[in-house]
């Protein structure tokens, strides 16, 4: 196979946010790392599992900075670029901000991938940045064994609009803005087993910008937000619980799913990252007795460019849900609540 016809997904050991480090391994690696330090204007650093760093300027404006990149989960280079860009920009929205510019991060196996394919990856990323209203203002590229693409993204917001993943409150309702199943669909794509129409659904959800996060952050009764990516719904729900020192309760039947996700999960289209995610949670996640493995793997399925997990005052949950759906997230749903108790996730 020549460099112009290579399948991108065959050059990578994993794909999308599924190639994140095991959350348990990551916690070990970061445990002894020095904190970002006593900087008065650093509002959010590496002391928590938030989605981006936040720095306060003199006039009350905050600068939000993040970076995200991964290996291909699809073979179409343009789609790969679009998905990677959408995913990277999402961290800004999850913090309550609006993106203002991006820098490209590119690693390609020179000689294995033709220049015209690499150019399509970059064009795909730039097209999503244009949709978000921001430029790709520069970047950096290296020769790597596997294809890698992503962005470093800068955004802004007002100080009172910063939304973290540690500020959920007892009694809050939890809203998930996108359906789960991206990792399962990716596994089916690699085995050419995704049903008709599935790829279009896959691209539609992974390239839908989470810009609703910036709008939600203007509401004082939106207490916490995070985006659901490589650690799955349970993993990011656990980060929310640990950050707030509370219990997150997930109603499994209420969680929205991509059309074929349940069928594919039952048929064994499970990613290795899903299994790694589950093994990292330990006793911090409690499942109902008799819960089938396929349903568990839907909750641990690594999402690439997944939805926002929003913690809000329960009295306003239906109002916010209506606004989220009106913004194009038609499958958004209220999926649980926050309760007093030991930090962890309980599935019912």
Tab-separated table of C-alpha atoms in Angstrom:
chain	number	residue	atom	x	y	z
A	1	UNK	CA	0.000	0.000	0.000
A	2	UNK	CA	1.445	3.372	-0.984
A	3	UNK	CA	1.413	6.542	1.098
A	4	UNK	CA	-1.550	7.999	-0.801
A	5	UNK	CA	-3.922	5.112	-0.057
A	6	UNK	CA	-2.960	4.126	3.486
A	7	UNK	CA	-5.741	3.732	6.069
A	8	UNK	CA	-4.847	6.153	8.850
A	9	UNK	CA	-6.394	3.988	11.568
A	10	UNK	CA	-4.053	1.095	10.703
A	11	UNK	CA	-1.038	3.233	11.600
A	12	UNK	CA	-2.143	3.798	15.203
A	13	UNK	CA	-2.297	1.419	18.158
A	14	UNK	CA	-5.409	3.226	19.416
A	15	UNK	CA	-7.528	6.114	18.328
A	16	UNK	CA	-9.131	9.328	19.536
A	17	UNK	CA	-9.434	9.881	23.265
A	18	UNK	CA	-9.249	6.113	23.704
A	19	UNK	CA	-5.462	6.441	23.517
A	20	UNK	CA	-5.365	8.474	26.726
A	21	UNK	CA	-3.289	7.024	29.529
A	22	UNK	CA	-5.132	4.758	31.938
A	23	UNK	CA	-6.711	7.103	34.536
A	24	UNK	CA	-5.172	5.085	37.358
A	25	UNK	CA	-1.722	5.323	35.786
A	26	UNK	CA	-2.196	9.052	35.214
A	27	UNK	CA	-3.105	9.615	38.872
A	28	UNK	CA	0.084	7.787	39.891
A	29	UNK	CA	2.242	9.808	37.512
A	30	UNK	CA	0.831	13.117	38.751
A	31	UNK	CA	0.758	12.258	42.446
A	32	UNK	CA	4.290	13.527	43.193
A	33	UNK	CA	4.425	16.290	40.605
A	34	UNK	CA	4.815	19.818	41.958
A	35	UNK	CA	1.706	21.952	41.848
A	36	UNK	CA	1.713	24.965	39.567
A	37	UNK	CA	2.618	27.027	42.593
A	38	UNK	CA	1.338	30.028	44.518
A	39	UNK	CA	0.488	32.371	41.652
A	40	UNK	CA	-2.291	34.702	42.697
A	41	UNK	CA	-3.725	34.998	39.203
A	42	UNK	CA	-3.646	31.291	38.399
A	43	UNK	CA	-7.265	30.462	39.180
A	44	UNK	CA	-7.147	26.903	37.842
A	45	UNK	CA	-3.949	24.886	37.558
A	46	UNK	CA	-2.918	21.262	37.943
A	47	UNK	CA	-4.201	20.845	41.480
A	48	UNK	CA	-7.484	19.375	40.189
A	49	UNK	CA	-8.653	17.399	37.153
A	50	UNK	CA	-10.153	20.423	35.405
A	51	UNK	CA	-10.261	20.619	31.617
A	52	UNK	CA	-7.997	23.667	31.169
A	53	UNK	CA	-5.831	26.195	32.991
A	54	UNK	CA	-7.252	29.636	33.826
A	55	UNK	CA	-5.294	32.868	34.410
A	56	UNK	CA	-6.917	36.106	35.593
A	57	UNK	CA	-5.988	39.450	33.976
A	58	UNK	CA	-6.244	42.878	35.592
A	59	UNK	CA	-9.619	43.808	34.101
A	60	UNK	CA	-11.471	40.701	35.304
A	61	UNK	CA	-10.999	38.837	32.047
A	62	UNK	CA	-9.639	35.293	32.289
A	63	UNK	CA	-7.388	33.542	29.797
A	64	UNK	CA	-8.145	29.826	29.364
A	65	UNK	CA	-5.459	27.535	27.908
A	66	UNK	CA	-5.613	23.881	26.905
A	67	UNK	CA	-4.065	21.333	24.575
A	68	UNK	CA	-5.403	18.065	23.194
A	69	UNK	CA	-4.220	15.699	20.485
A	70	UNK	CA	-4.506	12.021	19.552
A	71	UNK	CA	-4.075	9.324	16.917
A	72	UNK	CA	-6.687	8.629	14.192
A	73	UNK	CA	-9.958	6.867	14.907
A	74	UNK	CA	-11.160	7.237	11.295
A	75	UNK	CA	-9.467	6.794	7.927
A	76	UNK	CA	-10.749	9.955	6.239
A	77	UNK	CA	-8.026	12.584	6.905
A	78	UNK	CA	-10.375	15.554	6.650
A	79	UNK	CA	-12.771	13.991	9.169
A	80	UNK	CA	-9.849	13.133	11.468
A	81	UNK	CA	-8.820	16.786	11.478
A	82	UNK	CA	-12.357	17.969	12.166
A	83	UNK	CA	-12.876	15.559	15.064
A	84	UNK	CA	-9.525	16.373	16.682
A	85	UNK	CA	-10.136	20.117	16.449
A	86	UNK	CA	-13.663	19.882	17.861
A	87	UNK	CA	-12.377	17.800	20.747
A	88	UNK	CA	-9.579	20.231	21.618
A	89	UNK	CA	-11.810	23.306	21.483
A	90	UNK	CA	-14.306	21.586	23.785
A	91	UNK	CA	-12.071	22.118	26.829
A	92	UNK	CA	-12.534	25.871	26.489
A	93	UNK	CA	-16.316	25.557	26.347
A	94	UNK	CA	-16.280	23.131	29.301
A	95	UNK	CA	-14.610	25.834	31.429
A	96	UNK	CA	-17.294	28.340	30.435
A	97	UNK	CA	-15.168	30.245	27.934
A	98	UNK	CA	-15.087	31.161	24.274
A	99	UNK	CA	-12.096	30.207	22.097
A	100	UNK	CA	-10.106	32.989	20.439
A	101	UNK	CA	-7.284	31.159	18.612
A	102	UNK	CA	-5.554	27.821	18.161
A	103	UNK	CA	-2.130	26.395	17.343
A	104	UNK	CA	-1.830	23.118	15.444
A	105	UNK	CA	0.022	20.102	16.878
A	106	UNK	CA	1.072	17.664	14.153
A	107	UNK	CA	3.092	14.460	14.208
A	108	UNK	CA	3.277	12.323	11.072
A	109	UNK	CA	5.217	9.201	10.020
A	110	UNK	CA	7.083	10.718	7.097
A	111	UNK	CA	7.138	8.355	4.137
A	112	UNK	CA	4.066	6.419	5.293
A	113	UNK	CA	1.516	9.191	4.880
A	114	UNK	CA	1.499	11.276	1.705
A	115	UNK	CA	1.740	15.080	1.985
A	116	UNK	CA	-1.678	15.522	0.371
A	117	UNK	CA	-3.263	13.374	3.109
A	118	UNK	CA	-1.543	15.397	5.815
A	119	UNK	CA	-2.780	18.579	4.152
A	120	UNK	CA	-6.356	17.259	4.358
A	121	UNK	CA	-5.960	16.655	8.107
A	122	UNK	CA	-4.855	20.261	8.558
A	123	UNK	CA	-7.700	21.533	6.371
A	124	UNK	CA	-10.209	19.568	8.402
A	125	UNK	CA	-8.948	21.082	11.635
A	126	UNK	CA	-8.928	24.570	10.158
A	127	UNK	CA	-12.500	24.154	8.919
A	128	UNK	CA	-13.760	23.444	12.450
A	129	UNK	CA	-11.750	26.321	13.853
A	130	UNK	CA	-13.400	28.561	11.258
A	131	UNK	CA	-16.795	27.247	12.385
A	132	UNK	CA	-15.846	28.168	15.956
A	133	UNK	CA	-14.818	31.625	14.707
A	134	UNK	CA	-11.105	31.312	15.463
A	135	UNK	CA	-7.882	31.171	13.434
A	136	UNK	CA	-5.228	28.484	13.437
A	137	UNK	CA	-2.478	30.999	14.115
A	138	UNK	CA	0.527	28.674	13.917
A	139	UNK	CA	1.718	25.356	15.252
A	140	UNK	CA	4.473	22.765	15.365
A	141	UNK	CA	5.134	19.507	13.511
A	142	UNK	CA	7.463	16.528	14.015
A	143	UNK	CA	8.171	13.131	12.454
A	144	UNK	CA	6.477	10.440	14.584
A	145	UNK	CA	5.901	6.658	14.336
A	146	UNK	CA	2.100	7.172	14.430
A	147	UNK	CA	-0.101	9.963	13.047
A	148	UNK	CA	-0.947	12.581	15.693
A	149	UNK	CA	-3.019	15.733	15.327
A	150	UNK	CA	-4.622	18.204	17.689
A	151	UNK	CA	-4.621	21.785	18.898
A	152	UNK	CA	-3.471	24.062	21.654
A	153	UNK	CA	-6.389	26.437	22.187
A	154	UNK	CA	-6.663	29.791	23.953
A	155	UNK	CA	-9.988	31.193	25.140
A	156	UNK	CA	-11.373	33.887	27.397
A	157	UNK	CA	-14.235	34.453	29.808
A	158	UNK	CA	-15.205	36.685	32.694
A	159	UNK	CA	-13.994	35.593	36.110
A	160	UNK	CA	-17.505	34.893	37.397
A	161	UNK	CA	-18.191	32.695	34.367
A	162	UNK	CA	-15.394	30.190	34.997
A	163	UNK	CA	-16.961	26.764	35.509
A	164	UNK	CA	-14.907	23.995	37.073
A	165	UNK	CA	-15.526	20.291	37.633
A	166	UNK	CA	-15.163	20.610	41.426
A	167	UNK	CA	-18.100	22.862	42.303
A	168	UNK	CA	-21.094	20.525	42.108
A	169	UNK	CA	-23.479	20.923	45.037
A	170	UNK	CA	-25.654	18.551	47.008
A	171	UNK	CA	-29.000	18.117	45.243
A	172	UNK	CA	-27.767	19.234	41.819
A	173	UNK	CA	-29.223	17.607	38.729
A	174	UNK	CA	-26.806	16.234	36.126
A	175	UNK	CA	-27.319	16.849	32.401
A	176	UNK	CA	-25.398	15.074	29.637
A	177	UNK	CA	-25.486	16.958	26.328
A	178	UNK	CA	-24.384	14.228	23.855
A	179	UNK	CA	-25.135	10.501	23.578
A	180	UNK	CA	-22.535	7.874	24.474
A	181	UNK	CA	-21.106	5.231	22.165
A	182	UNK	CA	-18.327	6.950	20.226
A	183	UNK	CA	-15.673	4.444	21.293
A	184	UNK	CA	-17.936	1.513	20.442
A	185	UNK	CA	-18.649	3.020	17.009
A	186	UNK	CA	-14.916	3.495	16.508
A	187	UNK	CA	-14.296	-0.183	17.267
A	188	UNK	CA	-16.953	-1.115	14.712
A	189	UNK	CA	-15.431	1.236	12.108
A	190	UNK	CA	-12.065	-0.512	12.422
A	191	UNK	CA	-13.748	-3.863	11.759
A	192	UNK	CA	-15.953	-2.506	8.942
A	193	UNK	CA	-19.015	-3.495	10.988
A	194	UNK	CA	-20.754	-0.152	11.588
A	195	UNK	CA	-24.362	-0.319	10.292
A	196	UNK	CA	-25.570	1.889	7.439
A	197	UNK	CA	-25.967	5.476	8.580
A	198	UNK	CA	-23.745	4.944	11.585
A	199	UNK	CA	-20.745	6.792	10.209
A	200	UNK	CA	-22.780	9.921	9.476
A	201	UNK	CA	-24.167	9.829	13.019
A	202	UNK	CA	-20.644	9.330	14.359
A	203	UNK	CA	-19.274	12.340	12.461
A	204	UNK	CA	-22.257	14.506	13.396
A	205	UNK	CA	-21.747	14.019	17.132
A	206	UNK	CA	-17.925	14.200	17.156
A	207	UNK	CA	-17.846	17.422	15.114
A	208	UNK	CA	-20.609	19.242	17.012
A	209	UNK	CA	-18.992	22.097	18.901
A	210	UNK	CA	-19.834	22.286	22.613
A	211	UNK	CA	-20.318	26.051	22.363
A	212	UNK	CA	-23.409	25.769	24.579
A	213	UNK	CA	-20.951	25.651	27.495
A	214	UNK	CA	-20.145	29.348	27.127
A	215	UNK	CA	-23.858	30.178	27.242
A	216	UNK	CA	-24.544	27.971	30.249
A	217	UNK	CA	-21.697	29.603	32.173
A	218	UNK	CA	-23.618	32.881	32.237
A	219	UNK	CA	-26.215	31.223	34.486
A	220	UNK	CA	-25.426	31.321	38.195
A	221	UNK	CA	-27.318	28.099	38.880
A	222	UNK	CA	-24.938	26.151	36.621
A	223	UNK	CA	-22.462	25.103	39.289
A	224	UNK	CA	-20.004	22.752	37.552
A	225	UNK	CA	-19.149	21.474	34.069
A	226	UNK	CA	-16.739	19.073	32.425
A	227	UNK	CA	-16.592	17.338	29.062
A	228	UNK	CA	-16.910	13.577	28.825
A	229	UNK	CA	-13.966	12.197	26.851
A	230	UNK	CA	-11.472	9.343	27.178
A	231	UNK	CA	-12.271	8.262	30.748
A	232	UNK	CA	-15.919	7.638	29.909
A	233	UNK	CA	-19.007	8.912	31.721
A	234	UNK	CA	-18.104	7.065	34.921
A	235	UNK	CA	-14.534	8.352	34.925
A	236	UNK	CA	-15.432	11.989	34.404
A	237	UNK	CA	-18.361	11.640	36.791
A	238	UNK	CA	-15.889	10.320	39.357
A	239	UNK	CA	-13.671	13.372	38.842
A	240	UNK	CA	-16.738	15.555	39.477
A	241	UNK	CA	-17.540	13.593	42.649
A	242	UNK	CA	-13.995	13.688	43.997
A	243	UNK	CA	-13.657	17.388	43.257
A	244	UNK	CA	-16.823	18.224	45.198
A	245	UNK	CA	-16.336	15.508	47.881
A	246	UNK	CA	-19.838	14.241	47.121
A	247	UNK	CA	-21.540	11.221	45.551
A	248	UNK	CA	-22.615	11.297	41.910
A	249	UNK	CA	-25.652	9.140	41.127
A	250	UNK	CA	-26.122	8.006	37.498
A	251	UNK	CA	-29.431	6.611	36.258
A	252	UNK	CA	-28.254	4.120	33.638
A	253	UNK	CA	-31.576	3.958	31.801
A	254	UNK	CA	-31.647	7.741	31.367
A	255	UNK	CA	-28.238	7.993	29.658
A	256	UNK	CA	-28.615	8.823	25.924
A	257	UNK	CA	-26.913	6.479	23.463
A	258	UNK	CA	-26.002	6.584	19.800
A	259	UNK	CA	-28.498	4.597	17.709
A	260	UNK	CA	-26.502	1.362	17.371
A	261	UNK	CA	-24.424	1.611	20.548
A	262	UNK	CA	-26.385	-0.903	22.603
A	263	UNK	CA	-26.516	-3.512	19.829
A	264	UNK	CA	-22.809	-3.166	19.077
A	265	UNK	CA	-21.903	-3.337	22.781
A	266	UNK	CA	-23.945	-6.526	23.154
A	267	UNK	CA	-22.058	-7.931	20.151
A	268	UNK	CA	-18.686	-7.288	21.785
A	269	UNK	CA	-17.473	-4.094	20.098
A	270	UNK	CA	-15.704	-2.923	23.234
A	271	UNK	CA	-12.446	-0.957	23.282
A	272	UNK	CA	-9.411	-1.807	25.364
A	273	UNK	CA	-9.650	1.702	26.855
A	274	UNK	CA	-13.104	0.886	28.213
A	275	UNK	CA	-11.670	-2.064	30.121
A	276	UNK	CA	-8.740	0.026	31.368
A	277	UNK	CA	-11.150	2.702	32.533
A	278	UNK	CA	-13.176	0.237	34.562
A	279	UNK	CA	-10.116	-1.305	36.195
A	280	UNK	CA	-8.974	2.156	37.314
A	281	UNK	CA	-12.177	3.055	39.186
A	282	UNK	CA	-11.918	0.350	41.822
A	283	UNK	CA	-14.371	0.613	44.691
A	284	UNK	CA	-15.163	4.249	43.877
A	285	UNK	CA	-17.877	3.135	41.440
A	286	UNK	CA	-20.814	1.051	42.679
A	287	UNK	CA	-22.972	-0.794	40.146
A	288	UNK	CA	-26.411	-2.298	40.706
A	289	UNK	CA	-26.428	-6.043	41.260
A	290	UNK	CA	-26.714	-8.014	38.041
A	291	UNK	CA	-25.821	-5.169	35.705
A	292	UNK	CA	-24.696	-6.785	32.404
A	293	UNK	CA	-21.161	-6.179	31.177
A	294	UNK	CA	-22.324	-4.558	27.932
A	295	UNK	CA	-24.177	-1.840	29.833
A	296	UNK	CA	-21.198	-1.268	32.101
A	297	UNK	CA	-18.996	-0.801	29.031
A	298	UNK	CA	-21.367	1.820	27.654
A	299	UNK	CA	-20.735	3.849	30.806
A	300	UNK	CA	-16.954	3.377	30.583
A	301	UNK	CA	-16.806	3.802	26.793
A	302	UNK	CA	-14.122	6.375	25.916
A	303	UNK	CA	-15.732	9.332	24.192
A	304	UNK	CA	-13.885	11.438	21.663
A	305	UNK	CA	-15.330	14.944	21.398
A	306	UNK	CA	-18.071	13.894	23.796
A	307	UNK	CA	-20.731	16.011	25.440
A	308	UNK	CA	-20.705	18.220	28.500
A	309	UNK	CA	-21.646	16.890	31.921
A	310	UNK	CA	-23.455	19.775	33.610
A	311	UNK	CA	-24.273	20.054	37.311
A	312	UNK	CA	-27.051	22.560	38.023
A	313	UNK	CA	-29.692	23.572	40.532
A	314	UNK	CA	-32.467	20.966	40.219
A	315	UNK	CA	-35.279	23.509	40.004
A	316	UNK	CA	-33.784	24.893	36.783
A	317	UNK	CA	-32.712	21.594	35.214
A	318	UNK	CA	-35.654	21.280	32.805
A	319	UNK	CA	-35.222	24.880	31.674
A	320	UNK	CA	-31.538	24.372	30.958
A	321	UNK	CA	-32.245	21.052	29.258
A	322	UNK	CA	-34.703	22.797	26.937
A	323	UNK	CA	-32.126	25.432	26.040
A	324	UNK	CA	-29.475	22.776	25.379
A	325	UNK	CA	-31.799	20.824	23.099
A	326	UNK	CA	-32.833	24.002	21.276
A	327	UNK	CA	-29.141	24.658	20.587
A	328	UNK	CA	-28.941	21.426	18.582
A	329	UNK	CA	-28.172	18.849	21.270
A	330	UNK	CA	-31.465	17.079	20.717
A	331	UNK	CA	-30.529	13.924	22.644
A	332	UNK	CA	-29.399	15.731	25.786
A	333	UNK	CA	-30.924	14.302	28.959
A	334	UNK	CA	-31.026	14.608	32.731
A	335	UNK	CA	-29.092	11.509	33.791
A	336	UNK	CA	-28.665	11.752	37.534
A	337	UNK	CA	-27.999	13.862	40.580
A	338	UNK	CA	-25.454	14.786	43.247
A	339	UNK	CA	-25.891	13.608	46.823
A	340	UNK	CA	-24.126	13.831	50.155
A	341	UNK	CA	-21.836	10.890	50.734
A	342	UNK	CA	-18.375	9.518	50.152
A	343	UNK	CA	-16.809	10.763	46.888
A	344	UNK	CA	-17.674	8.228	44.227
A	345	UNK	CA	-20.231	7.227	41.609
A	346	UNK	CA	-23.299	5.087	42.240
A	347	UNK	CA	-25.159	3.690	39.242
A	348	UNK	CA	-28.853	2.864	39.643
